[in-house]
Short mmCIF file of C-alpha atoms in Angstrom, two decimals:
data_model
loop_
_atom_site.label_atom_id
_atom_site.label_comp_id
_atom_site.label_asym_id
_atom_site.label_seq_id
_atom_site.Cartn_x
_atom_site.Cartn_y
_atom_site.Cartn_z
CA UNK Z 138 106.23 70.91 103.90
CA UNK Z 139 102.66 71.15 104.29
CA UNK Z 140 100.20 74.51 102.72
CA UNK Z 141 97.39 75.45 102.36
CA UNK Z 142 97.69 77.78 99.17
CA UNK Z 143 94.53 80.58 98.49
CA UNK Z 144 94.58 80.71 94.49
CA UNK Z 145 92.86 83.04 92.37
CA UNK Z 146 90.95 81.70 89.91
CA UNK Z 147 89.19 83.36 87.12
CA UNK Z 148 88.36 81.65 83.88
CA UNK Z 149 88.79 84.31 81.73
CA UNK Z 150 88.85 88.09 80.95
CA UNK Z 151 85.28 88.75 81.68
CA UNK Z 152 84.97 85.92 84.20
CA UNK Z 153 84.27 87.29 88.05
CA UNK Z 154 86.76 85.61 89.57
CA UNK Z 155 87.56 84.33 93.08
CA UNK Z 156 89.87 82.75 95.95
CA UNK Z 157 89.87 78.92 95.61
CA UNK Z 158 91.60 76.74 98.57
CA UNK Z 159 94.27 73.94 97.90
CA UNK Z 160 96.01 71.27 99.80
CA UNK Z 161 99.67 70.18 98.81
CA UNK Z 162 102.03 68.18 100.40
CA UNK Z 163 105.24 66.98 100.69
CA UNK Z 164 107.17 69.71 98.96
CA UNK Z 165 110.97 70.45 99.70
CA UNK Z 166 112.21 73.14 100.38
CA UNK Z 167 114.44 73.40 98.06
CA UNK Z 168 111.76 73.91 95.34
CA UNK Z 169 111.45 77.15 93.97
CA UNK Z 170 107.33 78.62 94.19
CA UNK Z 171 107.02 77.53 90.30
CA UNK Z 172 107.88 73.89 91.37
CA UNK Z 173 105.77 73.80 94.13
CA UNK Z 174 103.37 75.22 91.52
CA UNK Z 175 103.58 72.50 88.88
CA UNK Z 176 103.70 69.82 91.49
CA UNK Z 177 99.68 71.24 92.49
CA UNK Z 178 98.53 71.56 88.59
CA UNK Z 179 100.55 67.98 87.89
CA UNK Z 180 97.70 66.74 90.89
CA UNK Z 181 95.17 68.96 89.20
CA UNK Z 182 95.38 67.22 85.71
CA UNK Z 183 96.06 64.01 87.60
CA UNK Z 184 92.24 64.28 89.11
CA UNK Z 185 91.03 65.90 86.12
CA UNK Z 186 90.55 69.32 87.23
CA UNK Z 187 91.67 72.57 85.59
CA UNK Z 188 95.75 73.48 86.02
CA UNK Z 189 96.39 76.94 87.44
CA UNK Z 190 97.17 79.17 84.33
CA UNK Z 191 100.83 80.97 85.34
CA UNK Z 192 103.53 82.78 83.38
CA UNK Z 193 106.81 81.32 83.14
CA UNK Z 194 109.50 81.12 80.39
CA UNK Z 195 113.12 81.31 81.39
CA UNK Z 196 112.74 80.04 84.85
CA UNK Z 197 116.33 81.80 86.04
CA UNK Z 198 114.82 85.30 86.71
CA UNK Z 199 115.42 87.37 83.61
CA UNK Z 200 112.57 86.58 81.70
CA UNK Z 201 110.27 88.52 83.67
CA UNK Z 202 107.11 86.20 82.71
CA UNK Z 203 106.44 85.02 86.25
CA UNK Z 204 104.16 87.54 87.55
CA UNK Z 205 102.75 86.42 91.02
CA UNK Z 206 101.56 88.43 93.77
CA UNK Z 207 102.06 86.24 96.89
CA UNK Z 208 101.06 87.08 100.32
CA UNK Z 209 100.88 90.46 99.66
CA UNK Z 210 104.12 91.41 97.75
CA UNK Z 211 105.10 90.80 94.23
CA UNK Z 212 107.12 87.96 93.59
CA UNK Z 213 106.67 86.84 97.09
CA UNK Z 214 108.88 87.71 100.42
CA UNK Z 215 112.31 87.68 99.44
CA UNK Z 216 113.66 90.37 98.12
CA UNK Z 217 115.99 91.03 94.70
CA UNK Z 218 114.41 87.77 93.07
CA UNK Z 219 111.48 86.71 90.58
CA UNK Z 220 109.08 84.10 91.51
CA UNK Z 221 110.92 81.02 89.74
CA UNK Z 222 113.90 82.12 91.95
CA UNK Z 223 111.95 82.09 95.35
CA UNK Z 224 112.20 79.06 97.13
CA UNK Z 225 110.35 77.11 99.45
CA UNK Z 226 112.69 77.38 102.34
CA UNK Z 227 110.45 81.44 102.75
CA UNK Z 228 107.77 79.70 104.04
CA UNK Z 229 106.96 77.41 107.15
CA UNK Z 230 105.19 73.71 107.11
CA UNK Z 231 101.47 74.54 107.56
CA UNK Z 232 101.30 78.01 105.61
CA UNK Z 233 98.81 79.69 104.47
CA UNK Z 234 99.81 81.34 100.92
CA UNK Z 235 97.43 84.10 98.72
CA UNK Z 236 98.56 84.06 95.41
CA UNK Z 237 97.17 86.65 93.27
CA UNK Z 238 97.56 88.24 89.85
CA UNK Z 239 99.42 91.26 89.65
CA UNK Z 240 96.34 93.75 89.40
CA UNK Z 241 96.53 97.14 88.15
CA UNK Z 242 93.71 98.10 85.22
CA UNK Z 243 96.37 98.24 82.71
CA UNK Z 244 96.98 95.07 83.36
CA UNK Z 245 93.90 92.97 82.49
CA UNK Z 246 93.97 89.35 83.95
CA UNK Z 247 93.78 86.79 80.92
CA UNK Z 248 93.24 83.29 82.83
CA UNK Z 249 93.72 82.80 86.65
CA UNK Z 250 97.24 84.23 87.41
CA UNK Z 251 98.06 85.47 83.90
CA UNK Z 252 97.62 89.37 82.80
CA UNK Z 253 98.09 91.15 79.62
CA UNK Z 254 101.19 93.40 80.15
CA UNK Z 255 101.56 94.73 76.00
CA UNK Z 256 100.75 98.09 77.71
CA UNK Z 257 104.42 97.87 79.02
CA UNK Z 258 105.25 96.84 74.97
CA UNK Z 259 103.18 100.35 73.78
CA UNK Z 260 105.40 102.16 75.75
CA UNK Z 261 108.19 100.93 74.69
CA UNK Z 262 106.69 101.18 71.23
CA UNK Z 263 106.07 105.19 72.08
CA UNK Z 264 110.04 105.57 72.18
CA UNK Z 265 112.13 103.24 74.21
CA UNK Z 266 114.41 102.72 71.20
CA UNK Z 267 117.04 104.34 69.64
CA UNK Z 268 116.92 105.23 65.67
CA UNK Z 269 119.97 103.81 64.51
CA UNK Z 270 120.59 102.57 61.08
CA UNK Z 271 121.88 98.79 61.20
CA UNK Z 272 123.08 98.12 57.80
CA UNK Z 273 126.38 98.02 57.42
CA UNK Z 274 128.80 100.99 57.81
CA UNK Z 275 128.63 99.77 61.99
CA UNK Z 276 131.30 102.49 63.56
CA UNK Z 277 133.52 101.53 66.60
CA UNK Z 278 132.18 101.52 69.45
CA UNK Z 279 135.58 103.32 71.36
CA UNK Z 280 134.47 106.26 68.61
CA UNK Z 281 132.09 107.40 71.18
CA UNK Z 282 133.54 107.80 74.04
CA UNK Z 283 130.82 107.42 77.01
CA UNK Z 284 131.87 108.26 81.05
CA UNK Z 285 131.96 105.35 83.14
CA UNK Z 286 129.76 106.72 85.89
CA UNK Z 287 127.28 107.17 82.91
CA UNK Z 288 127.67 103.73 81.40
CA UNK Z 289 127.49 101.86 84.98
CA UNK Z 290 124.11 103.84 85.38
CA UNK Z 291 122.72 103.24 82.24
CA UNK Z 292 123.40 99.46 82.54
CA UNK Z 293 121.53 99.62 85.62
CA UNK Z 294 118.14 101.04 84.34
CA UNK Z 295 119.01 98.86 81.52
CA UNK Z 296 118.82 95.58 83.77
CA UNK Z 297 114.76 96.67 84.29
CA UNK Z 298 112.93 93.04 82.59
CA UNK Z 299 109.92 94.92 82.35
CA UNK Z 300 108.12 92.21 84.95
CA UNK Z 301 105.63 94.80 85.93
CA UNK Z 302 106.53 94.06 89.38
CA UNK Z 303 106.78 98.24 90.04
CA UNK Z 304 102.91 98.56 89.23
CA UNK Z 305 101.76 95.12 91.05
CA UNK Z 306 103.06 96.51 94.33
CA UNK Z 307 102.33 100.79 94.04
CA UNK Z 308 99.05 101.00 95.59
CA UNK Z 309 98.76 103.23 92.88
CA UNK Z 310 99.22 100.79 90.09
CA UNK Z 311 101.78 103.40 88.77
CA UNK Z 312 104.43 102.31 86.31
CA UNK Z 313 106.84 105.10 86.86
CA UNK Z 314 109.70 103.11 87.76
CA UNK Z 315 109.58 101.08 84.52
CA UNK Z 316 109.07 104.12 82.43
CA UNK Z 317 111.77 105.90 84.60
CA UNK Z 318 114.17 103.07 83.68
CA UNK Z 319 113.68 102.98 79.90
CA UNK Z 320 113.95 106.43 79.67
CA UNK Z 321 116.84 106.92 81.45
CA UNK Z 322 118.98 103.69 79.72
CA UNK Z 323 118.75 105.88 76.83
CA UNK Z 324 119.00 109.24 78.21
CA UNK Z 325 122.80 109.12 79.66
CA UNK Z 326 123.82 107.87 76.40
CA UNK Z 327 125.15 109.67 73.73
CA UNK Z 328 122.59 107.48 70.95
CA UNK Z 329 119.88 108.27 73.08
CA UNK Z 330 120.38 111.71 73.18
CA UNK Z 331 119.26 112.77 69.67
CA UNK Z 332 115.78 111.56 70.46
CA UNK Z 333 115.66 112.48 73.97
CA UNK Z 334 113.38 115.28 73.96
CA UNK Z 335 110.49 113.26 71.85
CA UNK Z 336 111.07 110.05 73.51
CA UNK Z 337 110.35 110.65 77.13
CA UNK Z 338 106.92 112.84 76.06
CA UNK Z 339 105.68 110.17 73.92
CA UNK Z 340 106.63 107.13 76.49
CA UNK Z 341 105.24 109.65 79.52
CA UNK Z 342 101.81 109.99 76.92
CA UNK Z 343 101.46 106.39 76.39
CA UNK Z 344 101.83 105.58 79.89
CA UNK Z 345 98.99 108.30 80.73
CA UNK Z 346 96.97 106.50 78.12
CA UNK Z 347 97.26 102.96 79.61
CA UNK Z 348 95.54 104.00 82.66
CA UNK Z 349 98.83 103.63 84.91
CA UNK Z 350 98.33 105.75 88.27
CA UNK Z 351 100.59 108.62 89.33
CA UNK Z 352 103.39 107.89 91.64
CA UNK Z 353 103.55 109.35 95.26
CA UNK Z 354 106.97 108.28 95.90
CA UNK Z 355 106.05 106.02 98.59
CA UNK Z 356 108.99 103.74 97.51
CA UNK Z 357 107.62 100.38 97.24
CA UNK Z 358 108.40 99.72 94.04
CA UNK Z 359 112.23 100.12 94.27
CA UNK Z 360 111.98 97.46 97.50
CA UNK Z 361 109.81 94.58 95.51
CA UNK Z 362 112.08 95.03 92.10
CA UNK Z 363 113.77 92.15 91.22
CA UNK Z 364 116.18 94.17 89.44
CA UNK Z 365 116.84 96.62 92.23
CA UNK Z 366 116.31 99.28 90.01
CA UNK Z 367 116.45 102.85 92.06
CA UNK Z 368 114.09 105.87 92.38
CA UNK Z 369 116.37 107.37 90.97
CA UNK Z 370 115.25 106.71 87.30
CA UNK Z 371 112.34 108.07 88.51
CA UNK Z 372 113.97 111.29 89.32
CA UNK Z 373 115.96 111.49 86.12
CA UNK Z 374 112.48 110.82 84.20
CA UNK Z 375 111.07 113.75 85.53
CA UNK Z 376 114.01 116.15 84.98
CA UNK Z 377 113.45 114.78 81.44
CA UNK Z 378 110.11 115.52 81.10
CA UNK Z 379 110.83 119.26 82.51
CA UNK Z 380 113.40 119.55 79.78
CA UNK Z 381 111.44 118.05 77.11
CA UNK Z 382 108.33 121.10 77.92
CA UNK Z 383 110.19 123.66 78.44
CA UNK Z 384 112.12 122.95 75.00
CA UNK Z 385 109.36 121.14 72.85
CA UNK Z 386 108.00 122.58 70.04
CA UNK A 1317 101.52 116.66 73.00
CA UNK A 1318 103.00 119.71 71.53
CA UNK A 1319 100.07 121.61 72.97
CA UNK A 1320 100.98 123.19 76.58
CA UNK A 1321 97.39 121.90 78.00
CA UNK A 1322 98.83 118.45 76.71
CA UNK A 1323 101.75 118.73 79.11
CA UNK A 1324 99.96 119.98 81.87
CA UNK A 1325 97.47 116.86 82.19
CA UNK A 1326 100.24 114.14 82.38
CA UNK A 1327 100.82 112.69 85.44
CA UNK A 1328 104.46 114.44 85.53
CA UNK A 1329 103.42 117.63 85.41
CA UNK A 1330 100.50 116.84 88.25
CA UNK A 1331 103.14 115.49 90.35
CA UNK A 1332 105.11 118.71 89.64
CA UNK A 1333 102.09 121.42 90.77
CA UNK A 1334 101.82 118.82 94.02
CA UNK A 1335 105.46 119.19 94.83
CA UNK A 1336 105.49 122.92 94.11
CA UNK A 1337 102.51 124.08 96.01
CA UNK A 1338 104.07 122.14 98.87
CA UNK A 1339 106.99 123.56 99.00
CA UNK A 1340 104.85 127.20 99.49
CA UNK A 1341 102.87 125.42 101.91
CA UNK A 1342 106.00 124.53 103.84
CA UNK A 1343 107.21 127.32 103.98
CA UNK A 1344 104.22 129.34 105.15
CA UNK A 1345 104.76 127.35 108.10
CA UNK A 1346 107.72 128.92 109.01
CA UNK A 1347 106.08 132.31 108.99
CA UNK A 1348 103.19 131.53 110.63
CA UNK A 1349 104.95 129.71 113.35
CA UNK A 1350 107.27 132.36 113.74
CA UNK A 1351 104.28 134.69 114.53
CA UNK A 1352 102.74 132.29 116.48
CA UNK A 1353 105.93 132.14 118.67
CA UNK A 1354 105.81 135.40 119.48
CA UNK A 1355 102.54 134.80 121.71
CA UNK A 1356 105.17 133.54 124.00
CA UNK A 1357 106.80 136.76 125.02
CA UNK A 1358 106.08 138.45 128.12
CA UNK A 1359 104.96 141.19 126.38
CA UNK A 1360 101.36 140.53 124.70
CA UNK A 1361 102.15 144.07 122.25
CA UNK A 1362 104.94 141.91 120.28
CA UNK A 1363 102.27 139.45 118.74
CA UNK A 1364 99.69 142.41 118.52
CA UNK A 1365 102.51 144.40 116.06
CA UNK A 1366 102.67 141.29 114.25
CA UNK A 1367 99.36 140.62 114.01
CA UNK A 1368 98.56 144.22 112.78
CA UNK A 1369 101.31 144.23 110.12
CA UNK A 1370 100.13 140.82 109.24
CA UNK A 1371 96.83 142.54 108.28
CA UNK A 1372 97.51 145.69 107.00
CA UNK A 1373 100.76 145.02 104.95
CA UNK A 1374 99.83 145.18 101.16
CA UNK A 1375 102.43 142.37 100.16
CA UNK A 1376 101.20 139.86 102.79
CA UNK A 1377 97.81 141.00 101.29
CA UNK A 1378 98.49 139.81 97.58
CA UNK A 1379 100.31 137.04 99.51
CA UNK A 1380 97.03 135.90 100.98
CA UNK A 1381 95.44 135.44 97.68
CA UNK A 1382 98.24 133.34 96.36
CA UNK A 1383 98.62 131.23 99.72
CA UNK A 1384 94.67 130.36 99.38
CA UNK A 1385 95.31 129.52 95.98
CA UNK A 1386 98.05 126.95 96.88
CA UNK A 1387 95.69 125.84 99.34
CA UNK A 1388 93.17 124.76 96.99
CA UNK A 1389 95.48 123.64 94.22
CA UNK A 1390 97.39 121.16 96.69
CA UNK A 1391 93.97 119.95 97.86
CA UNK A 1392 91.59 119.44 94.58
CA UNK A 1393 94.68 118.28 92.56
CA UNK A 1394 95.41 115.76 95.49
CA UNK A 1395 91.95 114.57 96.02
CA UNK A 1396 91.54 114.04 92.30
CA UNK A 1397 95.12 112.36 92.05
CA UNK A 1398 94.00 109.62 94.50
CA UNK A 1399 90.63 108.91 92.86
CA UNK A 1400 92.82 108.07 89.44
CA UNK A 1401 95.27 106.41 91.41
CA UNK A 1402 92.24 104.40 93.11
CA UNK A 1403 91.02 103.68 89.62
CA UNK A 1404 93.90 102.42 88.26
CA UNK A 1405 93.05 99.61 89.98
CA UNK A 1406 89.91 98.20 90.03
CA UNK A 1407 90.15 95.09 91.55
CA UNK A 1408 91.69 95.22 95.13
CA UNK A 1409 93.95 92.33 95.89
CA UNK A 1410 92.88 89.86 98.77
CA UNK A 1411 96.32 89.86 100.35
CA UNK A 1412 98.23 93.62 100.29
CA UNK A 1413 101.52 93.26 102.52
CA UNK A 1414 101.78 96.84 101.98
CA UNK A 1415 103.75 97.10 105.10
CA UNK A 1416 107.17 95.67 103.68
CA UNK A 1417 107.64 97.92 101.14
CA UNK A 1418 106.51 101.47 102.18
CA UNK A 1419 106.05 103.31 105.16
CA UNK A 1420 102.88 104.74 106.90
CA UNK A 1421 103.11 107.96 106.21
CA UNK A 1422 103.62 107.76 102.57
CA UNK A 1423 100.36 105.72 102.18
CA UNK A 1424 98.23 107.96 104.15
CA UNK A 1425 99.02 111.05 102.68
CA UNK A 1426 95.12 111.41 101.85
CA UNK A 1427 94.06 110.50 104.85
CA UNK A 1428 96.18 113.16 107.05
CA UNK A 1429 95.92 115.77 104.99
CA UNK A 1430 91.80 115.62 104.59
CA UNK A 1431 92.10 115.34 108.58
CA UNK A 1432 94.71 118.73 108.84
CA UNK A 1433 91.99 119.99 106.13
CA UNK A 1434 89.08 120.00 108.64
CA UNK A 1435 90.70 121.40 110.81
CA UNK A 1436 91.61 124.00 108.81
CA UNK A 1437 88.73 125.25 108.37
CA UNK A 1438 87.69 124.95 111.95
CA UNK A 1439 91.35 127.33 112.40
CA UNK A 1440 90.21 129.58 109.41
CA UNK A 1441 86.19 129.91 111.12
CA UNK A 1442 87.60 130.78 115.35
CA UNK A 1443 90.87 132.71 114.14
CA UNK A 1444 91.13 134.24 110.53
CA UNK A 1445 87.33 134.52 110.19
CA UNK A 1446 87.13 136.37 113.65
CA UNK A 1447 90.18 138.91 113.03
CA UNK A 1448 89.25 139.60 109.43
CA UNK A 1449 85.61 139.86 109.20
CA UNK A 1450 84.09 139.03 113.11
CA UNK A 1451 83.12 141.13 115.77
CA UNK A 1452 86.31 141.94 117.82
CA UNK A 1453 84.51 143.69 120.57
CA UNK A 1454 84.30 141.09 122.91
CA UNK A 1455 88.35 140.55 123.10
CA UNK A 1456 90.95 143.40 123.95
CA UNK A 1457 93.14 142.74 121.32
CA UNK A 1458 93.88 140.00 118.73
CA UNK A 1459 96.46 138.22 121.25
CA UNK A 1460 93.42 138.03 123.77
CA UNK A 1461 91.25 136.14 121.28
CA UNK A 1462 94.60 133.93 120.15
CA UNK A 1463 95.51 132.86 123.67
CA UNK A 1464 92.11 132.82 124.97
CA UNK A 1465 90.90 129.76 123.13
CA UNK A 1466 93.87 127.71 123.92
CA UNK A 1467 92.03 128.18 127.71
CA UNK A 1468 89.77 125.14 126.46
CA UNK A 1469 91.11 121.34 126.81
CA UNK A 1470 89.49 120.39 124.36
CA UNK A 1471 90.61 122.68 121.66
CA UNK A 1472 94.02 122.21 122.64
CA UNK A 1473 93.86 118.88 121.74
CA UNK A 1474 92.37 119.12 118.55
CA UNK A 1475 94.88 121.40 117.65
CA UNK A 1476 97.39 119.39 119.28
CA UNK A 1477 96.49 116.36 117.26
CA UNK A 1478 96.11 118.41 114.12
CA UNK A 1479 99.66 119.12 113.93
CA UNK A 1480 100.83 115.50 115.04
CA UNK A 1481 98.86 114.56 111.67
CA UNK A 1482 100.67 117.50 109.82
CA UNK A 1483 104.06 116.27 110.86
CA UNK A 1484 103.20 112.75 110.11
CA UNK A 1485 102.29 114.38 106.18
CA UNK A 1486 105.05 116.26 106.29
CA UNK A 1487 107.59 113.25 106.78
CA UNK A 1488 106.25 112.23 103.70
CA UNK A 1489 105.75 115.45 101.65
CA UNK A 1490 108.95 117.27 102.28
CA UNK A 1491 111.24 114.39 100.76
CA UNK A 1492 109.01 113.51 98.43
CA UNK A 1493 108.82 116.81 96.53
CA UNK A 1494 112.37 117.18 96.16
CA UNK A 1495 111.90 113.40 94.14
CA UNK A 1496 108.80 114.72 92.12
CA UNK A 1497 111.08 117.72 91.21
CA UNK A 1498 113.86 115.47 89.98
CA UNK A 1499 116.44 116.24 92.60
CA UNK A 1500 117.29 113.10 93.58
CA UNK A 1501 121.00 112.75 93.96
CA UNK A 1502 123.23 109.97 96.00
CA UNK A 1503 125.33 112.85 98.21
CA UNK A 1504 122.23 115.31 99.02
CA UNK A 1505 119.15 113.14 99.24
CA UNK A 1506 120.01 111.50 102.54
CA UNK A 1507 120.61 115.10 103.69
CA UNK A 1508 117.52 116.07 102.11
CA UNK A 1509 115.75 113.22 103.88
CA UNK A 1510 116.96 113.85 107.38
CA UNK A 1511 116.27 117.70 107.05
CA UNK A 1512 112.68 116.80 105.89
CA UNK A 1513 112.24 114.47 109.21
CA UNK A 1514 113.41 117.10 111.72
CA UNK A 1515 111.43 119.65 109.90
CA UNK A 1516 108.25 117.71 110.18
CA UNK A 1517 109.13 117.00 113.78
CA UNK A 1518 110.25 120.49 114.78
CA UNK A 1519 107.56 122.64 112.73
CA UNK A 1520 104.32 120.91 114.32
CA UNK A 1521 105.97 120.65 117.72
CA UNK A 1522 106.74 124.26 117.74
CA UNK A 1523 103.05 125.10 116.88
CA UNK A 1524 101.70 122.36 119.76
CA UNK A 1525 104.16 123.93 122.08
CA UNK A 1526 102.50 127.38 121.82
CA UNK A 1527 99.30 125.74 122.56
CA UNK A 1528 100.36 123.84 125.63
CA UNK A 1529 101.81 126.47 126.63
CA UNK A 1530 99.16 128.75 126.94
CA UNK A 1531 96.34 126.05 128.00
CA UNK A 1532 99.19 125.75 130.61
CA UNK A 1533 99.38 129.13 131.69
CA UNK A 1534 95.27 129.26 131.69
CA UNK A 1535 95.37 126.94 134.52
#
């Protein structure tokens, strides 16, 4: 395959930024997009130029490092899948492809295609935790007995790798389903319960405070997460919330 | 965060007063299109009675006050919620596939209900203005001055149009407030979400019927 890739460049925090056109060639399409990736910045270095600054750790989508916003959708076209799991075989010979940072003002862009998402780590920070204490004395687990409906649910807003993916694609840069998911891992379980009424006003606060929008349910977030995680968390966040007024102190 | 004012400036809670004054919104539609459906009848006296209870009824009265106020609420708090939402992100992307992921509706909310908003107020200045506070001489009754403007093309179309917008913000609102009020639920929210698209259908065409109707019968 033959593209034509639209990059955005931008040398650092305070730089201005802009589009800048590449040429590759000859890529399979079996590659996944980070492949195709270091096959361009392997050319780059080769001539001398400047790589493409990207995230990527784990490279079998449960990192959540690779934070790309290509033509238009975050992690690309496909849909359930990170960016190292997206593969060539989405796109035709003779593409065009915009790849962006994901952009949202609480998540400032570092170098090129790389933001700063520790506003997703001070919410966490805020409450997303349980306070349990490790040492020794660890009870069995079969001493608290937790529904399976609950557990299966919990799991699932558990799954959430905190990507960022959710506020890349709202178009308004709202990180409800992320919050929605940490607070409702802990909330149908019995540890989480003794903190629930602090932890989803402090992790609701700190997400006001990191300039996240407000959600309008429009939904797109629950189509471009990788993790498939479901409005639902959303839902349960809220009813939180309305619990956690009506009975804070 | 203890503080009530703390609560009510999180995004939650603004998503909460949106939902709620919705919901009242929604269903003052019913009323008023119930009222508005009775221009239909043969008999011009049974929207007249209406009309005059409408006015002189000191519940509906209080009820004005209150509807005006969910008026405004749903509007400032909406206008203000998409400049933060705007802000939130600076930088636009190059590429938005937005499309893929969401539907119409739910991405123009501001957009149709600025556009129902105008003409609002163009409703509120020939109608409400007229049979609260205007000069009523030059109509026999308040069913005269209803039906009679519905004898121009053009304002039938306007208000035609207006309530194609509404329905296209209410395919989007209804659902949505039952999710900003937490009741989202695998059994009832499909049920929720296919009552909320025949409302939004049904309400609006109901209202554009009456006005057809009567730039029909003005013929």
């Amino acid at each position: 395959m033959n593209l034509t890739l639209q990059i955005w460049r931008q040398n650092g925090p305070n730089d201005a930024g802009r589009m800048v056109e590449y040429k590759v060639s000859d890529i399979s399409e079996h590659m996944s997009f980070l492949e195709m990736m270091d096959v361009l910045n392997e050319e780059l270095v080769a001539k001398g130029d400047d790589p493409v600054a990207f995230d990527h750790d784990c490279r079998e989508g449960i990192c959540g490092m690779c934070s790309m916003f290509i033509n238009g959708e975050a992690h690309g076209p496909d849909r359930g899948v990170t960016t190292c799991q997206l593969h060539m075989r989405m796109f035709n010979d003779g593409d065009t492809i915009y790849i962006e940072p994901f952009r949202a003002k609480a998540f400032p862009v570092i170098k090129d295609l790389i933001v700063d998402r520790s506003s997703f780590d001070r919410i966490q920070h805020a409450g997303g935790y349980v306070s349990v204490n490790t040492s020794g004395n660890t009870q069995d687990a079969n001493s608290l007995p937790v529904p399976k409906a609950d557990a299966d649910k919990a799991f699932d807003a558990a799954t959430c790798i905190g990507c960022g993916a959710c506020v890349a694609t709202c178009k308004n840069s709202s990180a409800m389903l992320f919050v929605g998911a940490k607070v409702s891992q802990y909330a149908l379980l019995p540890q989480g319960k003794v903190e629930a009424v602090e932890r989803v006003k402090n992790m609701v606060h700190q997400m006001d405070l990191e300039g996240f929008g407000n959600c309008t349910n429009t939904g797109a977030c629950e189509i471009e997460c990788p993790k498939g995680i479901s409005l639902s968390n959303i839902a349960r966040m809220n009813r939180e919330f309305f619990v956690s007024a009506l009975a804070g102190e | 965060m203890s503080a009530p004012t703390g609560i009510v400036k999180t995004s939650i809670a603004r998503k909460f007063v949106m939902a709620f004054t919705g919901f009242f919104l929604i269903v003052f539609l019913l009323t008023h299109l119930s009222i508005n459906l009775l221009t239909l009848s043969s008999d011009p006296e049974a929207f007249n009675e209406a009309s005059h209870f409408m006015a002189t009824n000191p519940l509906i009265q209080v009820m004005q006050y209150v509807l005006a106020a969910g008026f405004l609420i749903h509007i400032i708090m909406g206008i203000k919620l998409t400049k933060q939402n705007s802000d939130a992100r600076p930088v636009k992307y190059v590429k938005n596939n937005a499309a893929a992921n969401s539907g119409f509706a739910s991405r123009s909310m501001i957009v149709t209900g600025l556009l129902v908003l105008v003409f609002i107020v163009l409703h509120l200045k020939d109608y409400f203005w007229v049979l609260k506070f205007g000069d009523m001489t030059p109509y026999s009754s308040d069913y005269d001055l209803v039906v009679g403007l519905f004898s121009s093309p053009l304002y039938t179309v306007i208000y035609v149009a207006a309530f194609v917008l509404l329905g296209i913000h209410l395919s989007h609102g209804f659902q949505s407030a039952f999710q900003s009020l937490g009741a989202n639920h695998p059994q009832y929210t499909p049920f929720v979400k296919g009552f909320g698209t025949w409302y939004s259908i049904l309400v609006p065409a109901g209202f554009a019927l009456v006005a057809v109707w009567h730039f029909v019968q003005s013929l």
